[in-house]
Tab-separated table of C-alpha atoms in Angstrom:
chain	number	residue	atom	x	y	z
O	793	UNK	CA	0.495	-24.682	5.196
O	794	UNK	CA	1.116	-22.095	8.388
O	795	UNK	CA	-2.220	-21.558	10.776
O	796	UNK	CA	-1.847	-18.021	12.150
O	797	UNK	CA	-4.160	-16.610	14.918
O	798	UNK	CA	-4.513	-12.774	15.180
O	799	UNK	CA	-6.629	-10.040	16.896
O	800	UNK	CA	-6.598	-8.050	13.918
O	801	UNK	CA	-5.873	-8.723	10.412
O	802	UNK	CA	-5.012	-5.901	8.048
O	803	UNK	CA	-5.535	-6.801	4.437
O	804	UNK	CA	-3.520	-4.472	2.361
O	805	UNK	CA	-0.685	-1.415	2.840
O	806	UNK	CA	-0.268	2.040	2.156
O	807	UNK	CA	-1.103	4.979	4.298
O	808	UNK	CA	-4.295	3.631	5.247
O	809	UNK	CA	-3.023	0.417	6.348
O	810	UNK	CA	0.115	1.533	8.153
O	811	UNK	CA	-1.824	3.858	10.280
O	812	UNK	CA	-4.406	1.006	11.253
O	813	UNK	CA	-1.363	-0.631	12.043
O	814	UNK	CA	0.352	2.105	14.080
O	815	UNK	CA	-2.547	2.415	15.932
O	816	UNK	CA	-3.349	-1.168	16.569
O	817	UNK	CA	0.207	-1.975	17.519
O	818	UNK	CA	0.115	0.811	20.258
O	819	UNK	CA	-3.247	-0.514	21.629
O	820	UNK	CA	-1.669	-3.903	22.089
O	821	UNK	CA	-3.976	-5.503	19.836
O	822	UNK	CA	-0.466	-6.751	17.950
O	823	UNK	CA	-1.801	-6.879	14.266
O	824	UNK	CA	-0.531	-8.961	11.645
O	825	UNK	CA	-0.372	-6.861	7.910
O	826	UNK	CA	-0.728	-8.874	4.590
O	827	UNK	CA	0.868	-5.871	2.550
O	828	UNK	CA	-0.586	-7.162	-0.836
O	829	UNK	CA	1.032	-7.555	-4.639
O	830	UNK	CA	2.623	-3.360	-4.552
O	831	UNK	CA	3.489	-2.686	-0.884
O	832	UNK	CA	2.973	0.643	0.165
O	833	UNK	CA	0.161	0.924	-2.324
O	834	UNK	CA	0.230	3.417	-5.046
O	835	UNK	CA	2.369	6.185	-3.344
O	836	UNK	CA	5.539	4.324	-4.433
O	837	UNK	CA	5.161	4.910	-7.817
O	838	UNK	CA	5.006	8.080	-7.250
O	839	UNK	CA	7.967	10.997	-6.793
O	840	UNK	CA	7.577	13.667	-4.810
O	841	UNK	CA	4.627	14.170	-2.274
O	842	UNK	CA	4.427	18.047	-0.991
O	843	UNK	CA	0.839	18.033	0.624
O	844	UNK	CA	1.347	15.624	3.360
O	845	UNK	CA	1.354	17.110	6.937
O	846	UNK	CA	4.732	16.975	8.841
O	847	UNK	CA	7.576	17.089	5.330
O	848	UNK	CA	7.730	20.381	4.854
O	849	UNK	CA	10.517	20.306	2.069
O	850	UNK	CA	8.507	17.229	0.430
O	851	UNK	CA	9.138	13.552	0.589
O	852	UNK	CA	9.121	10.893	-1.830
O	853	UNK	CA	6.146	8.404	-1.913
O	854	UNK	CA	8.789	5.474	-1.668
O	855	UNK	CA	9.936	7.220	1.302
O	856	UNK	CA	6.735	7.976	2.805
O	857	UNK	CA	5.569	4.813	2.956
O	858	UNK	CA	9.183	3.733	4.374
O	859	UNK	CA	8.636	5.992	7.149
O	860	UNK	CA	4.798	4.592	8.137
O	861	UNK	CA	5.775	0.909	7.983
O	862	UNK	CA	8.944	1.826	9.924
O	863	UNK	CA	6.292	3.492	12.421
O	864	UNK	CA	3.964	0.521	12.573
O	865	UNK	CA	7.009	-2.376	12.940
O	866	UNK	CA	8.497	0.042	16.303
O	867	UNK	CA	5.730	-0.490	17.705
O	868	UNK	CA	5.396	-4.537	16.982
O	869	UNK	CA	3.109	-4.375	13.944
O	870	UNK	CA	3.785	-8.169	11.887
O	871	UNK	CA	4.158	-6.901	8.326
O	872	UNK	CA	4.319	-9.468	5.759
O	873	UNK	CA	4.564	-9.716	2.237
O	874	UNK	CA	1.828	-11.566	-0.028
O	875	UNK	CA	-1.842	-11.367	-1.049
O	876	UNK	CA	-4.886	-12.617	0.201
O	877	UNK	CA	-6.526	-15.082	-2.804
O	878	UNK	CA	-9.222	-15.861	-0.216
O	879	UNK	CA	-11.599	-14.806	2.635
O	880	UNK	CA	-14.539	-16.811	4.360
O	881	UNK	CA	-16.488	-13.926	6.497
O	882	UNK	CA	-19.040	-16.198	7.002
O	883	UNK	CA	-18.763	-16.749	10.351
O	884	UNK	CA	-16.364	-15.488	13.302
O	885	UNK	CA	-13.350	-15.502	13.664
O	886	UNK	CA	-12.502	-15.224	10.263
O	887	UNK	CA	-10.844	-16.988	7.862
O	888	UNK	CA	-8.222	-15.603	4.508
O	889	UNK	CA	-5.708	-17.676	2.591
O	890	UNK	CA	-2.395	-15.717	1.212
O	891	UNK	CA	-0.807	-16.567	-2.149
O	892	UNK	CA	2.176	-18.224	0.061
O	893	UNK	CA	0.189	-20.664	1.714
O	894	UNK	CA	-0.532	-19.312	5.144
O	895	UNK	CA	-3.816	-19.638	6.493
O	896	UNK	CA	-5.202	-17.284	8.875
O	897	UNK	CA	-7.720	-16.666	11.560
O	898	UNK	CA	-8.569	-13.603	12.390
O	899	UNK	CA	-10.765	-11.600	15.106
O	900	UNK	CA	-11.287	-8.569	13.539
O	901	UNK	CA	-9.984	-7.225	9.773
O	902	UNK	CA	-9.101	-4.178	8.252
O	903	UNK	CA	-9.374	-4.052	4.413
O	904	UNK	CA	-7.079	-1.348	3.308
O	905	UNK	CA	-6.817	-2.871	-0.308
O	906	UNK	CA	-7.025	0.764	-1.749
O	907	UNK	CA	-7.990	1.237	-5.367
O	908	UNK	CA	-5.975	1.144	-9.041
O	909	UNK	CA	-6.283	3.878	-11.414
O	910	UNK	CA	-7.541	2.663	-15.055
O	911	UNK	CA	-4.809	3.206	-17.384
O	912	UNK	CA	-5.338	3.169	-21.310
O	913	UNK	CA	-2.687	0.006	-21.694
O	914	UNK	CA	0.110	1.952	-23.686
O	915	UNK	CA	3.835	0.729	-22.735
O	916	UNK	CA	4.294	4.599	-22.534
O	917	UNK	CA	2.300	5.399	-19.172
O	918	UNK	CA	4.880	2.535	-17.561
O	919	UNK	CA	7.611	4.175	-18.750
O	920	UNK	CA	6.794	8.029	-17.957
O	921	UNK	CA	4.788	7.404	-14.721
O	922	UNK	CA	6.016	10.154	-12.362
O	923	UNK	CA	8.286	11.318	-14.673
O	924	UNK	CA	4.964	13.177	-16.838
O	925	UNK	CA	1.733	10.830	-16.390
O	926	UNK	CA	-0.039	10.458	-13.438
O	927	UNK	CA	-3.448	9.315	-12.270
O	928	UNK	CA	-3.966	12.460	-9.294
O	929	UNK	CA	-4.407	15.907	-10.810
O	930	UNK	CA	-4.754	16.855	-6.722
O	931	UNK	CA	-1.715	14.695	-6.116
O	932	UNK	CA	0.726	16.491	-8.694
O	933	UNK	CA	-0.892	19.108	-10.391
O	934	UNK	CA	0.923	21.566	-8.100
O	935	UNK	CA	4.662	20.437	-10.339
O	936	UNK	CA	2.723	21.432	-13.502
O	937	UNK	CA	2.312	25.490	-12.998
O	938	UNK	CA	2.832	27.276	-16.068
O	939	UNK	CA	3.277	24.392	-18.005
O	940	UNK	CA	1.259	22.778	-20.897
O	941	UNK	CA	-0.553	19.068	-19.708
O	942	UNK	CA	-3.464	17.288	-21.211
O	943	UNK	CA	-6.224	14.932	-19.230
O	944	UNK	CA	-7.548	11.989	-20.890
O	945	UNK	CA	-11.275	10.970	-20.329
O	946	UNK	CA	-14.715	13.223	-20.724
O	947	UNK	CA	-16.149	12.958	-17.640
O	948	UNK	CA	-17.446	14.625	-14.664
O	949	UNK	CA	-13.706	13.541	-13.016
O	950	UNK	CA	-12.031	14.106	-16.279
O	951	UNK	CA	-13.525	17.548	-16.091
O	952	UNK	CA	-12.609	18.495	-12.608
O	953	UNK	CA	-8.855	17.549	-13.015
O	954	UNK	CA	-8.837	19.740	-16.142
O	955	UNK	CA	-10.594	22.671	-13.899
O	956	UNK	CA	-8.253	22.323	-10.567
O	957	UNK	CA	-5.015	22.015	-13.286
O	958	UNK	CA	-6.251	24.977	-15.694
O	959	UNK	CA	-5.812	27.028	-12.005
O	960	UNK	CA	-2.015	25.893	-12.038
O	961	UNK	CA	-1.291	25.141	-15.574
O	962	UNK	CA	-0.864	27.873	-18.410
O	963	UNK	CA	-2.346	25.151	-20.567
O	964	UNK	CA	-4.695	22.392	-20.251
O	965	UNK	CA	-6.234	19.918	-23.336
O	966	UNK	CA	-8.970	17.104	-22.840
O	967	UNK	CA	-8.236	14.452	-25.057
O	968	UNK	CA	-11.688	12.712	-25.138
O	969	UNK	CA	-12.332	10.319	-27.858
O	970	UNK	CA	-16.367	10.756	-28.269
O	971	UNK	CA	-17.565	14.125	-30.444
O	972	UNK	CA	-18.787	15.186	-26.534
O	973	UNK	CA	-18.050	15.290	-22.841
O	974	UNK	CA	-19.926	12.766	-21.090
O	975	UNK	CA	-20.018	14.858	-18.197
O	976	UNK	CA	-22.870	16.405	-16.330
O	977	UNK	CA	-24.228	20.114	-17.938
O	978	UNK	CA	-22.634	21.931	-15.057
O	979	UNK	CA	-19.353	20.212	-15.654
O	980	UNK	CA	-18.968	20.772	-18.969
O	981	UNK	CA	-20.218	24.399	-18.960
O	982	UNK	CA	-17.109	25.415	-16.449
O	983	UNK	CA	-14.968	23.506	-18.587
O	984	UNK	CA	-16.105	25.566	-21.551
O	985	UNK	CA	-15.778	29.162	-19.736
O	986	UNK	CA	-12.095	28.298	-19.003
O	987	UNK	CA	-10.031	29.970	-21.744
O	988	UNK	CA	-7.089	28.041	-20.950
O	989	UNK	CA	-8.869	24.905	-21.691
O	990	UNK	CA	-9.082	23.012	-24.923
O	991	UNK	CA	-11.245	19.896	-25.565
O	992	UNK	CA	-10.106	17.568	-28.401
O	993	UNK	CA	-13.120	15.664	-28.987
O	994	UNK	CA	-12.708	12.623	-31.495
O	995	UNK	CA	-9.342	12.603	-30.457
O	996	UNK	CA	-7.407	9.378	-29.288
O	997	UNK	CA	-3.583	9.228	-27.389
O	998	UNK	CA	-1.652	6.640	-29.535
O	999	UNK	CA	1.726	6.903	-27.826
O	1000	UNK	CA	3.935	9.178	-25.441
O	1001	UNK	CA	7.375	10.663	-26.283
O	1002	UNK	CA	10.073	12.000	-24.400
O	1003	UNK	CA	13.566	11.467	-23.746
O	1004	UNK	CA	14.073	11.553	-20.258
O	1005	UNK	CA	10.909	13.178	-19.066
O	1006	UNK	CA	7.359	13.387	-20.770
O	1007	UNK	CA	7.611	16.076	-23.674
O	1008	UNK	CA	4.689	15.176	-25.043
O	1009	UNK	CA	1.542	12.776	-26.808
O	1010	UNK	CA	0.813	11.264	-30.018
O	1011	UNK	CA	-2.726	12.143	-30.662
O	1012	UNK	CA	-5.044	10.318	-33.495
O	1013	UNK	CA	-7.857	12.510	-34.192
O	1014	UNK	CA	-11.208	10.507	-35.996
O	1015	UNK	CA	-9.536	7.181	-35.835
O	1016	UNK	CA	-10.753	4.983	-38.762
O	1017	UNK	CA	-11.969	7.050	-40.617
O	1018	UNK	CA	-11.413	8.805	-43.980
O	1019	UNK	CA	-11.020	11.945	-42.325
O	1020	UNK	CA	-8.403	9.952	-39.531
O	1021	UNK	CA	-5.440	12.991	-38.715
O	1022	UNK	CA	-1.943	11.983	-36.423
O	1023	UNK	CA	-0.107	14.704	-34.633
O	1024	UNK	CA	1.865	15.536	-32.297
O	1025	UNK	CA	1.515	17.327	-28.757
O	1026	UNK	CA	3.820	18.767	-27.027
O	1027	UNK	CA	3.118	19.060	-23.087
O	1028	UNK	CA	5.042	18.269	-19.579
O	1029	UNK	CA	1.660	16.537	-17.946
O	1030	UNK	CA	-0.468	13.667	-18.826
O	1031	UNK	CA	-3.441	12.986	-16.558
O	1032	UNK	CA	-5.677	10.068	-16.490
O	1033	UNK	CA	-9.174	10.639	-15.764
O	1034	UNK	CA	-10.805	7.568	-17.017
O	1035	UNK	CA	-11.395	6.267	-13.718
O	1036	UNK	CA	-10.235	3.219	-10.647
O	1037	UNK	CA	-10.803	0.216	-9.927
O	1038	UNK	CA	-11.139	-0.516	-5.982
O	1039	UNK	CA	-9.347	-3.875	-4.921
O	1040	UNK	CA	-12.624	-6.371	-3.504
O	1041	UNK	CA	-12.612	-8.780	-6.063
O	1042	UNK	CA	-11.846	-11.080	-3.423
O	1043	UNK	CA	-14.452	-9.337	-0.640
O	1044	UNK	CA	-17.630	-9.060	-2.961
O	1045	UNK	CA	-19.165	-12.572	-1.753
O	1046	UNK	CA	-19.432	-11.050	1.544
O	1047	UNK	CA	-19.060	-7.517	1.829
O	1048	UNK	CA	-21.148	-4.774	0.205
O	1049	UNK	CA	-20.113	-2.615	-2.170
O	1050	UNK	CA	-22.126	-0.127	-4.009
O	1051	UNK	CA	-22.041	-0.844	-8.118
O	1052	UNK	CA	-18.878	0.906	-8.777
O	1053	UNK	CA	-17.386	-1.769	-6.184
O	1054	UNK	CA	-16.020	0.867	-3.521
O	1055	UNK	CA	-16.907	-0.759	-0.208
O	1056	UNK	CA	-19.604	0.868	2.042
O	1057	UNK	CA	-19.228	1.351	5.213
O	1058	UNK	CA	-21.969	2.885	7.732
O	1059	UNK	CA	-22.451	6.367	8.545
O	1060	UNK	CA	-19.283	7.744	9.949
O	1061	UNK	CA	-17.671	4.431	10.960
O	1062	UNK	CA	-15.534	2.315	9.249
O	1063	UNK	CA	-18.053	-0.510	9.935
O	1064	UNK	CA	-19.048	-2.771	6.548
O	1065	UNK	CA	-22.127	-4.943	6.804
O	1066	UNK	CA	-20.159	-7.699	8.438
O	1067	UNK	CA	-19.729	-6.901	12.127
O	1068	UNK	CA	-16.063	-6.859	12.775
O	1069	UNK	CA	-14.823	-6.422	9.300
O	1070	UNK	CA	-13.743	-2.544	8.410
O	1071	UNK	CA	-12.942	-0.948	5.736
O	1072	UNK	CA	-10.491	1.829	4.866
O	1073	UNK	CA	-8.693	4.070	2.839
O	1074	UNK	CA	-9.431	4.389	-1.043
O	1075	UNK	CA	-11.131	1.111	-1.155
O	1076	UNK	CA	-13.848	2.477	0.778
O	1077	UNK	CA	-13.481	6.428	-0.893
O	1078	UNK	CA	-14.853	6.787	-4.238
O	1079	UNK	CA	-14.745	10.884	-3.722
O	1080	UNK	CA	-11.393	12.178	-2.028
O	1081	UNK	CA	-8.587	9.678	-2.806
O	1082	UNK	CA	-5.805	11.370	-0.636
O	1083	UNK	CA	-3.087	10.012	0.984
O	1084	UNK	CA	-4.216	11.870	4.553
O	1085	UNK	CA	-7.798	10.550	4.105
O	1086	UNK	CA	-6.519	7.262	3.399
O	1087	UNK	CA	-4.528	7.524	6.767
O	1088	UNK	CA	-7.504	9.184	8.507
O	1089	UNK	CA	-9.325	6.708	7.937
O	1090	UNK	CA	-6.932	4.051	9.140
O	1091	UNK	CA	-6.990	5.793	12.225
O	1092	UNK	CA	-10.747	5.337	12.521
O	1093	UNK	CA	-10.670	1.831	11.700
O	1094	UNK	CA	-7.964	1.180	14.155
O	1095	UNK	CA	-10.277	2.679	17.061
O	1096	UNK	CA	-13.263	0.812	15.679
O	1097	UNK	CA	-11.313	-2.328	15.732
O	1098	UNK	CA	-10.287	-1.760	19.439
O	1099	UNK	CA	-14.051	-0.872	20.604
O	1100	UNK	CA	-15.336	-4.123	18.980
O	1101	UNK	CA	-12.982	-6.355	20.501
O	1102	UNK	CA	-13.705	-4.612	23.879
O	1103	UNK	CA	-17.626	-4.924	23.247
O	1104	UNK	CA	-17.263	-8.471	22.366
O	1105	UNK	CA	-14.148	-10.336	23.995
């Protein structure tokens, strides 16, 4: 089993990671990355990217990320693959164990983890993701104008993707599988004053169909029932609002997190309740979820890893 000693440790990829570890690398604090089971984090699965400073034609998410770690390796980052199983924050320097048997000991960390959307399980969403379904209304809504697309889920996020698309799409249909929204009153009366939005309560999404692309949704409408109706839907888009899941399974012993399991960090920091260990990027951002938040926030947790080792060397 390999012992490795770092300054910094970055737990995870993906914009918020490869910043940390652009900006780490240039401050000579020569970080060593654990990019984690996808590398690159949920960008590469996903095609095009148009609202990311400095591509003005567009990029690819693969390609994006590509770029960043190329970024963070010029300037000496250690990127390498696996995925921490386990951490001991007990006590400094600290301690996490990879899935390929290296053990190391670290100064400071940087969980960049990030967070996984909740998908409804259907071999479908695998097979049409960014080619018609996709978790990030924000993200992609902008390749949906004029089009038909439905969003899956009833609440107050459900209802905001189905508000920012009905501004792009010609169509938009909730596919919510109570006889409500679960959303708040506020919510659900802008979803109602939008003509070019349709909620199918009762309603659940069996199966996707397409040939090449997404064309559109099997829908079961009052499933089990005597009354139980399957049909077809034809639309280009398929959003899931039902939700994410943030990545500290393996932080929770030690790190706080509020009861969603987002990490919290203080005030305008990166800082988590264990002095040293920052957090950042979607695993710490229940409420934006951007790629150039994620890497903001890298940023910030980059210069708060390079004031603490300062302040205590």
């Amino acid at each position: 089993m390999a012992e490795i000693k770092t300054r910094c440790l970055i737990i995870g990829s993906g914009p918020a990671g490869y910043t940390a570890a652009i900006y780490t690398s240039r401050a000579n604090i020569a970080p060593l990355m654990i990019e984690g089971y996808q590398p690159g984090g949920q960008l590469t699965i996903t095609t095009e990217v148009e609202n990311f400073p400095g591509y003005p034609e567009g990029v690819t998410g693969p390609k994006l990320m590509e770029d960043l770690r190329a970024q963070a390796m010029r300037f000496g980052a250690d990127i390498r693959p696996g995925f921490v199983k386990e951490v001991d924050f007990s006590t400094r320097p600290f301690v996490a164990k990879t899935d390929n048997d290296m053990t190391i000991i670290a100064d400071t960390i940087i969980i960049a983890t990030g967070a996984s959307a909740k998908y409804l399980g259907l071999d479908d969403e695998t097979k049409y993701n960014g080619m018609g379904v996709s978790a990030c209304a924000t993200c992609d809504g902008f390749f949906y104008r004029g089009k038909k697309v439905a969003v899956v889920g009833g609440g107050d996020t459900a209802c905001e993707e189905a508000l920012y698309l009905s501004n792009l799409a010609a169509e938009v249909y909730m596919i919510v599988r109570k006889p409500h929204l679960r959303a708040s009153k506020v919510m659900q009366a802008r979803v109602h004053e939008k003509e070019n939005i349709k909620v199918l309560h009762n309603t659940i999404t069996a199966g996707l169909y397409g040939v090449d692309f997404l064309e559109g949704a099997h829908l079961v409408e009052f499933n089990g029932t005597p009354e139980q109706r399957e049909y077809d839907l034809p639309i280009d888009g398929f959003f899931l609002a039902i939700g994410h899941s943030p990545n500290t399974e393996v932080f929770r012993p030690f790190i706080e997190c509020d009861h969603t399991g987002y990490i919290k960090v203080k005030g305008e920091t990166t800082a988590t309740n264990i002095p040293g260990v920052f957090a950042a990027g979607d695993v710490a951002d229940p409420l934006y979820r951007q790629a150039i938040t994620a890497a903001g926030m890298g940023c910030k947790a980059a210069l708060d890893v390079e004031r603490f080792l300062t302040e205590n060397a």
